[in-house]
XYZ file of C-alpha atoms in Angstrom:
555
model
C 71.663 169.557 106.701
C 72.512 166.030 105.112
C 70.210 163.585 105.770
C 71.504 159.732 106.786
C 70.509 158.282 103.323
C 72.506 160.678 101.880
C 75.735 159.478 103.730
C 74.654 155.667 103.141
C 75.065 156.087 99.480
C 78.294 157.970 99.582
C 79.530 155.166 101.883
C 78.414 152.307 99.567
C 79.980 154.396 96.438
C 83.519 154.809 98.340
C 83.225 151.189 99.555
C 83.654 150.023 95.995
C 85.972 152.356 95.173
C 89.548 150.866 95.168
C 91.863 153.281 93.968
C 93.360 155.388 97.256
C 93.109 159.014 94.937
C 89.288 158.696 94.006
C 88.145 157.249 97.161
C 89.389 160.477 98.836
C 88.436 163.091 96.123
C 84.806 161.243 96.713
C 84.541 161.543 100.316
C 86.097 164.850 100.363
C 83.491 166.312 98.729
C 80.784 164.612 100.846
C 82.568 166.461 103.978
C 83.242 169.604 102.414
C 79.568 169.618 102.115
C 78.837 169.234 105.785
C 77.633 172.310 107.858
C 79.643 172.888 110.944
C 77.212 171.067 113.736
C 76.855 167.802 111.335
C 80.792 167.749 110.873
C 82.306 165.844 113.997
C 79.099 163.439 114.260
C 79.349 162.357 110.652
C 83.021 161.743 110.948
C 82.480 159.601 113.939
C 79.673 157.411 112.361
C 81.456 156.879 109.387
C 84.057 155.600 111.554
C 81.820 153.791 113.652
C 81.656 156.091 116.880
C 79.265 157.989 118.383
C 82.094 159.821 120.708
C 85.683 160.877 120.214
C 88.117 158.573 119.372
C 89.569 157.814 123.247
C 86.435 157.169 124.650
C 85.330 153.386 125.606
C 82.194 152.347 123.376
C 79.048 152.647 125.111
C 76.715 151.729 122.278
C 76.251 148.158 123.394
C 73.665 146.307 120.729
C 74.772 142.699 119.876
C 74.164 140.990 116.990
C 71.280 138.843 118.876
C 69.522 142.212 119.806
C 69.822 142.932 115.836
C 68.402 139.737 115.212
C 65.424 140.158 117.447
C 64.621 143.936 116.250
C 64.571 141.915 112.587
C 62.556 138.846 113.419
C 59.825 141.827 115.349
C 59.704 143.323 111.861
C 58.748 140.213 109.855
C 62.253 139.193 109.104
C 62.737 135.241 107.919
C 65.427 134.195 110.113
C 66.721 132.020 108.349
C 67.039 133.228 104.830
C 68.850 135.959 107.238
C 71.649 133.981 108.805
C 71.722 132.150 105.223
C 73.106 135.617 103.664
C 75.142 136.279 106.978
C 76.897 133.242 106.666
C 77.557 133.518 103.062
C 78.542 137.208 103.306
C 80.130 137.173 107.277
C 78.891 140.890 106.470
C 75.545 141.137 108.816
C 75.123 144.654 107.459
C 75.321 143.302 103.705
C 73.265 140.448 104.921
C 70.240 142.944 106.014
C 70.459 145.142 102.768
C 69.952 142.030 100.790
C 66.771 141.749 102.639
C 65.139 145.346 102.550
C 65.591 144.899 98.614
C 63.682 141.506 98.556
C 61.138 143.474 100.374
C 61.033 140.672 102.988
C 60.509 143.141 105.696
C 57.490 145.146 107.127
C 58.543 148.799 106.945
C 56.862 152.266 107.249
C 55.962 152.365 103.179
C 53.816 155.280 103.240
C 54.563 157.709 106.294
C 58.133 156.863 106.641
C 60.485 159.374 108.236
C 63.462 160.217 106.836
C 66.110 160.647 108.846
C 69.209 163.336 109.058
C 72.609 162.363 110.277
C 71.748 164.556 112.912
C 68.670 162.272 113.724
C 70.260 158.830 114.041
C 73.282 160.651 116.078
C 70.658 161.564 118.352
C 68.600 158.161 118.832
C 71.731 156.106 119.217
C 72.676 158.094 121.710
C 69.012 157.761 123.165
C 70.228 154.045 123.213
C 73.761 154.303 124.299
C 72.397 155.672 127.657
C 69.182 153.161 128.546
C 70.841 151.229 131.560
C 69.151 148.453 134.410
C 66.112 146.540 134.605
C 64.348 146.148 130.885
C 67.200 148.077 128.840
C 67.265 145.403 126.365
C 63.339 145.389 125.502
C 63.413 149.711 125.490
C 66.751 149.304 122.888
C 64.792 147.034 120.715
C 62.159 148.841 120.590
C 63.901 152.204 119.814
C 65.756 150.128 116.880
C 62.630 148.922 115.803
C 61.408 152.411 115.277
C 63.821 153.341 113.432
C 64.911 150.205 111.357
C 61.365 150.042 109.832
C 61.549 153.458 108.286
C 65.568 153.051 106.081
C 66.141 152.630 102.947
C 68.189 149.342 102.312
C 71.809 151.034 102.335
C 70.490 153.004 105.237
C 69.868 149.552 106.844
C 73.404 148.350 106.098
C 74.911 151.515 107.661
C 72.701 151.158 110.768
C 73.865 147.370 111.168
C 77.447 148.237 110.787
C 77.244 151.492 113.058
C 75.740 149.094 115.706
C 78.533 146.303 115.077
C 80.845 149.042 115.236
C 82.152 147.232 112.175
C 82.161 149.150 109.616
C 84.002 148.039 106.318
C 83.668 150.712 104.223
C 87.699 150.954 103.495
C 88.134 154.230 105.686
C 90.040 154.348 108.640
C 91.284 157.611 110.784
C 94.153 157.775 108.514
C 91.271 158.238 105.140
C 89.539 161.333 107.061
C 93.362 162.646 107.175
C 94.036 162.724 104.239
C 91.128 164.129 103.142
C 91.177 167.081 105.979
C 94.941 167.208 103.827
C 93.078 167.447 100.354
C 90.043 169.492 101.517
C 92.276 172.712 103.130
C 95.517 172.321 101.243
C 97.436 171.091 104.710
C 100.393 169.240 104.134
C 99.404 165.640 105.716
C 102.306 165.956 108.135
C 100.629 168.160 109.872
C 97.059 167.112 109.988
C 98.385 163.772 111.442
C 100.272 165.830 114.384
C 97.571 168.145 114.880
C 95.191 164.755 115.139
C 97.626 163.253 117.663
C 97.637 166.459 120.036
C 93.757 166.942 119.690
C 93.195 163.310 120.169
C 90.052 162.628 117.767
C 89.700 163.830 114.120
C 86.089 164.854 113.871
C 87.048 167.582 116.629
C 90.032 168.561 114.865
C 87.879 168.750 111.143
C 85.646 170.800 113.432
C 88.134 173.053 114.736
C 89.510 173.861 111.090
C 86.038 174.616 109.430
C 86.211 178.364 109.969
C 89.641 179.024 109.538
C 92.564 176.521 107.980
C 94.990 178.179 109.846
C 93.856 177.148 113.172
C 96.620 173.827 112.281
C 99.141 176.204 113.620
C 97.580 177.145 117.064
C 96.337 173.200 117.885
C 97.331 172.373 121.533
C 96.514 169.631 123.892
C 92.978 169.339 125.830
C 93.680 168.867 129.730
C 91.575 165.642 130.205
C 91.632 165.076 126.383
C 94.461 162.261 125.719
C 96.948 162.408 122.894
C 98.490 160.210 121.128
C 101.875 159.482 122.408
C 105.218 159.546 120.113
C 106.550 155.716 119.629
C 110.225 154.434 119.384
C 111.418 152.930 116.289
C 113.609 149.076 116.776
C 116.987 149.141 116.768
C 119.117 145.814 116.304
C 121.915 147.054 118.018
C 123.959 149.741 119.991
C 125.901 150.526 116.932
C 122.293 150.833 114.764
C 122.255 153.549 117.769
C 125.151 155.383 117.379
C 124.845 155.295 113.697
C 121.709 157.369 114.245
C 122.934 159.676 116.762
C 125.700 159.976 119.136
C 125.796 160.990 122.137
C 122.195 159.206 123.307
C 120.572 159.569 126.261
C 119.642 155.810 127.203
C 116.701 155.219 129.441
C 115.326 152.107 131.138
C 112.612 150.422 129.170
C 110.250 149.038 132.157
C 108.055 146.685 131.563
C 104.768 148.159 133.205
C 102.195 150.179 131.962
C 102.888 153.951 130.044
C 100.728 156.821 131.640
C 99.790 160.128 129.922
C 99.217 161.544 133.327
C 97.213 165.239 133.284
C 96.956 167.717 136.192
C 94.901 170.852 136.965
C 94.487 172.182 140.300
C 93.482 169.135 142.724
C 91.989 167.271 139.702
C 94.030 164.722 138.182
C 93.291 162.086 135.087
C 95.259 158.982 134.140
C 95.671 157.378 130.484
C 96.962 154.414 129.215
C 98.937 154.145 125.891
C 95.737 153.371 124.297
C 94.176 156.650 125.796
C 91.770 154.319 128.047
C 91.091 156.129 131.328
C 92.194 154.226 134.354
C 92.058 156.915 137.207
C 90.032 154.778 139.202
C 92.568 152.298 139.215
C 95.217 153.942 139.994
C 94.305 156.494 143.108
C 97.725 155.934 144.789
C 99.647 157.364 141.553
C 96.956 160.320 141.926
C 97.799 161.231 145.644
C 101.628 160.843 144.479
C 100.950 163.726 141.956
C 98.862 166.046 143.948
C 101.367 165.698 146.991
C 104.473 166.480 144.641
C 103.782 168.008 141.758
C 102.245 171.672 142.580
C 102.095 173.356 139.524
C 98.861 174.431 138.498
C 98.967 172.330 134.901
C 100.682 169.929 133.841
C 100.918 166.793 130.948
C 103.427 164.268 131.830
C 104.162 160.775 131.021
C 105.961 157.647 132.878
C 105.608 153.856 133.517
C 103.533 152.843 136.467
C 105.116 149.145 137.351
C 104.119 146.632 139.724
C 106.546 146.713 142.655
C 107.957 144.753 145.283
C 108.991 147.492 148.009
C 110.756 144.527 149.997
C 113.356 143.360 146.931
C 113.166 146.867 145.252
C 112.725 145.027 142.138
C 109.615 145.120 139.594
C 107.340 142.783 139.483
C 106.168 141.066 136.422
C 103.653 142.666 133.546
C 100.952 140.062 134.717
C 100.745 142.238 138.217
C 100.500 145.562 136.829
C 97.764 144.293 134.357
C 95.389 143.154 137.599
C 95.301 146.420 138.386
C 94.580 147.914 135.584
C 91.192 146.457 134.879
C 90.248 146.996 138.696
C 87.931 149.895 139.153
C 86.706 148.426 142.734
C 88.115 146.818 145.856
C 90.997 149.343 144.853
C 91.935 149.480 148.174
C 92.578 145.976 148.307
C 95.296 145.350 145.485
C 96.562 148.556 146.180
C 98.117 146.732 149.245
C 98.371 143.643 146.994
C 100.049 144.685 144.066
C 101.787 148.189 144.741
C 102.970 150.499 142.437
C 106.074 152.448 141.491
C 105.775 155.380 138.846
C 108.639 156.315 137.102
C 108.427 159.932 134.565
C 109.758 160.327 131.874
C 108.517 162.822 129.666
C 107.135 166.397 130.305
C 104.467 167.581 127.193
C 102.653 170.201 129.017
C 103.406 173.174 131.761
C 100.796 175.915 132.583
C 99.575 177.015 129.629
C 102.664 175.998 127.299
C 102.593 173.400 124.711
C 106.845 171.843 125.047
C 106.672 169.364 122.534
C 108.860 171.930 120.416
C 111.411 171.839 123.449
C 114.602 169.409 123.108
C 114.731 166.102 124.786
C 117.220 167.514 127.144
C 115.280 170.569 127.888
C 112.380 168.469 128.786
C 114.289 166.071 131.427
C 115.165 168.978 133.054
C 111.755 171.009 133.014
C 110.909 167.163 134.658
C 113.559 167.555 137.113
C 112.468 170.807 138.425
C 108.740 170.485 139.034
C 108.919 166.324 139.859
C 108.933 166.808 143.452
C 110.035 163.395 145.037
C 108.663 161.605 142.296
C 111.293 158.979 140.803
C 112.335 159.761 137.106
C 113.412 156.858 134.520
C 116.802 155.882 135.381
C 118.839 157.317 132.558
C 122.608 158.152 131.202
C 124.159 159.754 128.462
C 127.035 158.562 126.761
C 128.616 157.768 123.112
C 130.780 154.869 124.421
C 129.101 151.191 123.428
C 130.728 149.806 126.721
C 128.681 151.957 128.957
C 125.610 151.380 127.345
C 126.011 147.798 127.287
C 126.640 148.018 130.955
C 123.701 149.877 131.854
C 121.585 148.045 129.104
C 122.735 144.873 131.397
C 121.349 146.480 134.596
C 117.943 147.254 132.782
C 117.295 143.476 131.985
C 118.987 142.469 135.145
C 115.889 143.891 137.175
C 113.303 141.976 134.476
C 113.101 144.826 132.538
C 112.689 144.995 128.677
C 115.926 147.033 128.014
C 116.507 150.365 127.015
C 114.918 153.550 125.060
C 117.932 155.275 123.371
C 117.169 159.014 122.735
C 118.822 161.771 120.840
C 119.356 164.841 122.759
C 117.821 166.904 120.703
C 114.967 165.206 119.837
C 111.662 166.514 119.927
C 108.059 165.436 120.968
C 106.427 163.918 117.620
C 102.745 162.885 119.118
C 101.309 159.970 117.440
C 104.783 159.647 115.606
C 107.020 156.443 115.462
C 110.530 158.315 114.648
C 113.927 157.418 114.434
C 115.143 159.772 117.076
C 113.654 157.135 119.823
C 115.161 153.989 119.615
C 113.970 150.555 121.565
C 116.653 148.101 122.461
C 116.140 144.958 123.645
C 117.213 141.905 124.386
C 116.018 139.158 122.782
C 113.507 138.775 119.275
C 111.097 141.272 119.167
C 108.059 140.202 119.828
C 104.984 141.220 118.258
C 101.584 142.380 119.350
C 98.766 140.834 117.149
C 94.982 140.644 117.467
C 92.773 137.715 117.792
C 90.504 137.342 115.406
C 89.532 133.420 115.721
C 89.909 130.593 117.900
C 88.750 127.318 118.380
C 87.122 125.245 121.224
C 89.726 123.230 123.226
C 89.746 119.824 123.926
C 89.828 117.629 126.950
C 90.216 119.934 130.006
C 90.193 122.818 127.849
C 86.812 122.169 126.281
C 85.224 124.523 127.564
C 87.399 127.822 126.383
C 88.759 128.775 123.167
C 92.707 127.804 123.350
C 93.864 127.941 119.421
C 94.036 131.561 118.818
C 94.386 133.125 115.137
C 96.646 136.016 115.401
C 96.455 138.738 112.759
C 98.719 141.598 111.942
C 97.499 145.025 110.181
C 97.834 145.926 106.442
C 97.865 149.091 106.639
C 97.342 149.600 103.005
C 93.798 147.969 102.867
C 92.496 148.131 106.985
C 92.405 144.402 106.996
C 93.923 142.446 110.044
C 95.563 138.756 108.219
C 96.253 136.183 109.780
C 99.661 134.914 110.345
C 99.679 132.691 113.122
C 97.456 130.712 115.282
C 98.578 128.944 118.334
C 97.765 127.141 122.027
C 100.717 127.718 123.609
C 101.409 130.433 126.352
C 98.665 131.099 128.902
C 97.511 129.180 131.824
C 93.951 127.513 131.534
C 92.729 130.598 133.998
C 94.210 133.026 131.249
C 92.506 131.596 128.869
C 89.413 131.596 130.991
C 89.582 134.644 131.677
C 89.882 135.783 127.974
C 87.440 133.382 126.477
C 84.709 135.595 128.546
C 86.173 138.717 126.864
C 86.476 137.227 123.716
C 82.605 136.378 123.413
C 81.661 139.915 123.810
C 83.158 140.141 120.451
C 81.805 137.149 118.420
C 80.676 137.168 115.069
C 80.139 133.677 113.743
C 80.713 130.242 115.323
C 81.425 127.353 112.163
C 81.666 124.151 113.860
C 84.672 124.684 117.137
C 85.830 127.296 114.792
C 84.978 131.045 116.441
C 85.493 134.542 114.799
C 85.992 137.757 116.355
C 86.207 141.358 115.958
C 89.398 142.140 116.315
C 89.579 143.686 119.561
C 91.700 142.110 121.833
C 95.599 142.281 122.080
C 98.371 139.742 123.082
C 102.218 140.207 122.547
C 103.466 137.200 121.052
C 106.830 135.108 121.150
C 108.169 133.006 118.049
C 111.303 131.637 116.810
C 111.326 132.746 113.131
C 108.990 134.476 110.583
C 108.623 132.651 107.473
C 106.998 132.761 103.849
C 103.803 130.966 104.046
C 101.507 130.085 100.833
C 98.922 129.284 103.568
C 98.066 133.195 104.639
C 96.629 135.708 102.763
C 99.474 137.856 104.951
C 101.996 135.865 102.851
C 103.967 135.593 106.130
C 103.940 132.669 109.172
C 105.312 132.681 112.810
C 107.099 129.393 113.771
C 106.927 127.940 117.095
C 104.663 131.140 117.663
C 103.513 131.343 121.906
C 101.464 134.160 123.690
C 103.571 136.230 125.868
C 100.731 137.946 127.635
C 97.797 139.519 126.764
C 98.115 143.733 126.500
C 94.920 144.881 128.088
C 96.363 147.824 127.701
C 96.730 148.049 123.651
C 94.001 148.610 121.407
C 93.766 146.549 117.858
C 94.678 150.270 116.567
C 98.319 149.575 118.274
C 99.178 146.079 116.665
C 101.957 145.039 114.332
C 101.605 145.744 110.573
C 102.629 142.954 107.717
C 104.745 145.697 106.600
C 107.047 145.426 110.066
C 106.790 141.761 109.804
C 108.108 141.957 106.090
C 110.926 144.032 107.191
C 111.126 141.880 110.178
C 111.929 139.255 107.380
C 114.059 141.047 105.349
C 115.945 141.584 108.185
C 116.068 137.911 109.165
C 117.199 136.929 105.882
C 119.959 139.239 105.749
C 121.084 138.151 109.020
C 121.052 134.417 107.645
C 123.383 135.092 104.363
């Protein structure tokens, strides 16, 4: 049984560790160490979670609560938010603290905690709701903050933040699940994908390895869905494969839809529940689909039954955050759901099964359900024609597949292709803003856009811009936005990068000015994806292809 200190200074060792090899070989061994029960737990807090991967954060301490649990124990605020500002790292901040001694702790009958332990009491305080939650929370943090160790302190901050900065992401615990039972990495990432959350699968594969080759999918559980590549053209298409099967790309929100009996469970793209939102899509499964089990995904798009035409993202995205008066915008803003994709029939796992195979499994058990308009052809003229028809309803284009292709969860492969019509745009996080002025004074309306670098975990800037969204959008998102603050300077406002928008822009271009080393031009907000998690954003490796590509174009 490892105790929480123990984890703190293996955290603070990899932290500092920079080279990729090492940093896994050390935290390896820390896991390999675990016992079964402490397995999935650890994995999570190291990550920042206290529950799988797909479930929506419950532990809700802000930094102010964090504050006040300090100040209670004899903390000088000041010298406090001195370090904070100069480190932005509140975690760091409070570690620089417990070693000045500047705090009253529990010096001679301290407890010492096990992972187990703090798993335990934060989930004590993940579930005190109502009147007086906020005094019981810092009172249970109080408890425990006055018995850590300084790096025990740090960890606690940063589990709380959910903000962890250690360097290791889902894709570090996969490669060490590779290292630690000789898996080829392949694998482990497909195996995560089905299962959904990689503490459960490192659990799963403690008493026997092979278990990689019997992984299915969880009813209830979501997976992570496979992703089309870009393509620039038809002929990129055809140089891939040939014939394609070319589906419509709407532009509504993708469902991972599961089914047992008369129970039925709805999933975004970012494996967010939203069955409560969507009860009309669950009486059109139970009253068509009647097999006993089933996994299949679609588009559910805002629809205008009068025009028989979709109705704009914005629509579909009112919905989605609706969990009450349901009855209401279900008569407001109705829905059409479209399938595409069959993963899952009674008992089988058909991600093995061709593309082909799988449209017509969907056929056969769809009931009057519509499926995703779709032809397949090798001729450029037809596809350009039916392309044509997609974008003439306001859709985004096409999703060229090959026939053969098979279901890669949590893949982006070459065997799906999107085509669209115009620039790709890009989905970036905010992670800043500033305080508007004049009429917009009173909401952030400069947003800092960041992409991923998926080689370090860091989100960099490469953008920031004004332009897009009405003042009630930006209302609207300000509130969200300050759920996730971590430091005002001046009209200047950070943010954990949380929140998603898919933005417009005329060119990409080299840019001194960014860490990123890349700048939109005449960048605009699109929309904002509710529906995306900062997981699901852009990469400055895309956008440096993205340049390439642009560069190419220009010679």
């Amino acid at each position: 049984m490892k105790y929480f200190s123990e984890l703190a200074e293996i955290l603070e060792k990899v932290e500092k560790i920079n080279e990729k090899s090492l940093k896994i070989d050390v935290l390896s061994r820390f896991i390999k160490s675990l016992d079964k029960n402490e397995l999935k737990i650890t994995i999570w807090l190291i990550l920042g979670n206290t529950e799988e991967e797909w479930v929506e954060r419950k532990l809700n301490v802000s930094i102010s609560t964090i504050i006040k649990v300090l100040k209670n124990l004899g903390v000088n605020i000041k010298e406090l938010s001195s370090l904070y500002k100069k480190s932005g790292d509140l975690g760091e901040a409070v570690k620089i603290i417990y070693e000045r001694g500047n705090i009253k702790l529990n010096k001679w009958f301290a407890k010492k905690y096990t992972i187990i332990d703090i798993y335990n009491e934060l989930k004590k305080i993940e579930n005190l709701e109502g009147e007086g939650s906020r005094e019981k929370r810092i009172l249970y943090l109080e408890g425990i903050y006055k018995n850590l160790s300084p790096l025990e302190a740090k960890l606690l901050t940063r589990i709380l933040q959910g903000d962890m900065r250690y360097g290791v992401l889902e894709g570090t615990i996969e490669d060490c699940l590779s290292y630690i039972y000789g898996i080829d990495d392949e694998k482990i990432k497909i195996a995560h994908a089905i299962i959904g959350d990689i503490g459960v699968l490192a659990e799963y594969l403690f008493d026997n390895p092979k278990n990689i080759e019997n992984v299915n999918i969880r009813l209830f559980h979501p997976f992570k869905p496979m992703l089309a590549e870009k393509a620039n053209n038809f002929q990129d298409v055809f140089n891939n494969f040939s014939p394609a099967a070319f589906e419509f790309k709407f532009d509504g929100i993708r469902a991972q839809i599961h089914k047992r009996g008369n129970e039925v469970k709805i999933f975004t793209r970012r494996l967010k529940d939203v069955t409560k939102s969507f009860p009309d899509v669950v009486e059109l499964i139970l009253n068509n689909i009647k097999n006993n089990e089933v996994v299949v995904e679609g588009e559910i798009v805002a629809w205008d039954y009068n025009k028989n035409l979709p109705l704009p993202f914005q629509e579909i995205s009112k919905r989605i955050k609706r969990e009450y008066e349901i009855s209401k915008y279900i008569k407001e803003i109705p829905v059409k759901l479209f399938l595409f994709d069959i993963i899952y029939l009674d008992g089988k796992l058909l991600i093995n099964e061709e593309y082909i195979n799988r449209r017509k499994i969907l056929e056969e058990i769809r009931g009057n359900i519509d499926l995703t308009p779709m032809i397949i052809t090798s001729k450029e003229d037809e596809a350009k024609k039916f392309f044509e028809e997609s974008v003439n309803m306001k859709n985004e284009g096409l999703v060229a597949k090959k026939l053969d292709s098979k279901y890669i969860p949590g893949k982006r492969d070459k065997s799906w292709l999107k085509v669209k019509g115009h620039l790709e745009p890009l989905d970036l996080v905010i992670i800043g803003g500033e305080w508007g002025h004049g009429r917009r004074k009173n909401f952030i309306s400069d947003l800092y856009l960041a992409a991923l670098d998926k080689d370090t975990g860091e989100y960099l800037m490469v953008t920031k811009t004004f332009k897009g969204l009405s003042d009630n959008e930006y209302i609207q998102l300000t509130k969200e936005l300050l759920k996730y603050k971590i430091k005002e300077e001046g009209r200047i406002v950070w943010f954990k990068p949380k929140i998603v928008v898919e933005v417009i822009y005329d060119e990409i271009q080299k840019s001194p000015k960014y860490k990123s080393g890349f700048a939109l031009r005449f960048a605009r907000v699109n929309r904002i994806r509710w529906d995306k998690s900062e997981k699901d954003v852009n990469t400055i490796q895309e956008i440096r292809e993205l340049y390439e590509k642009q560069r190419k174009e220009e010679i």
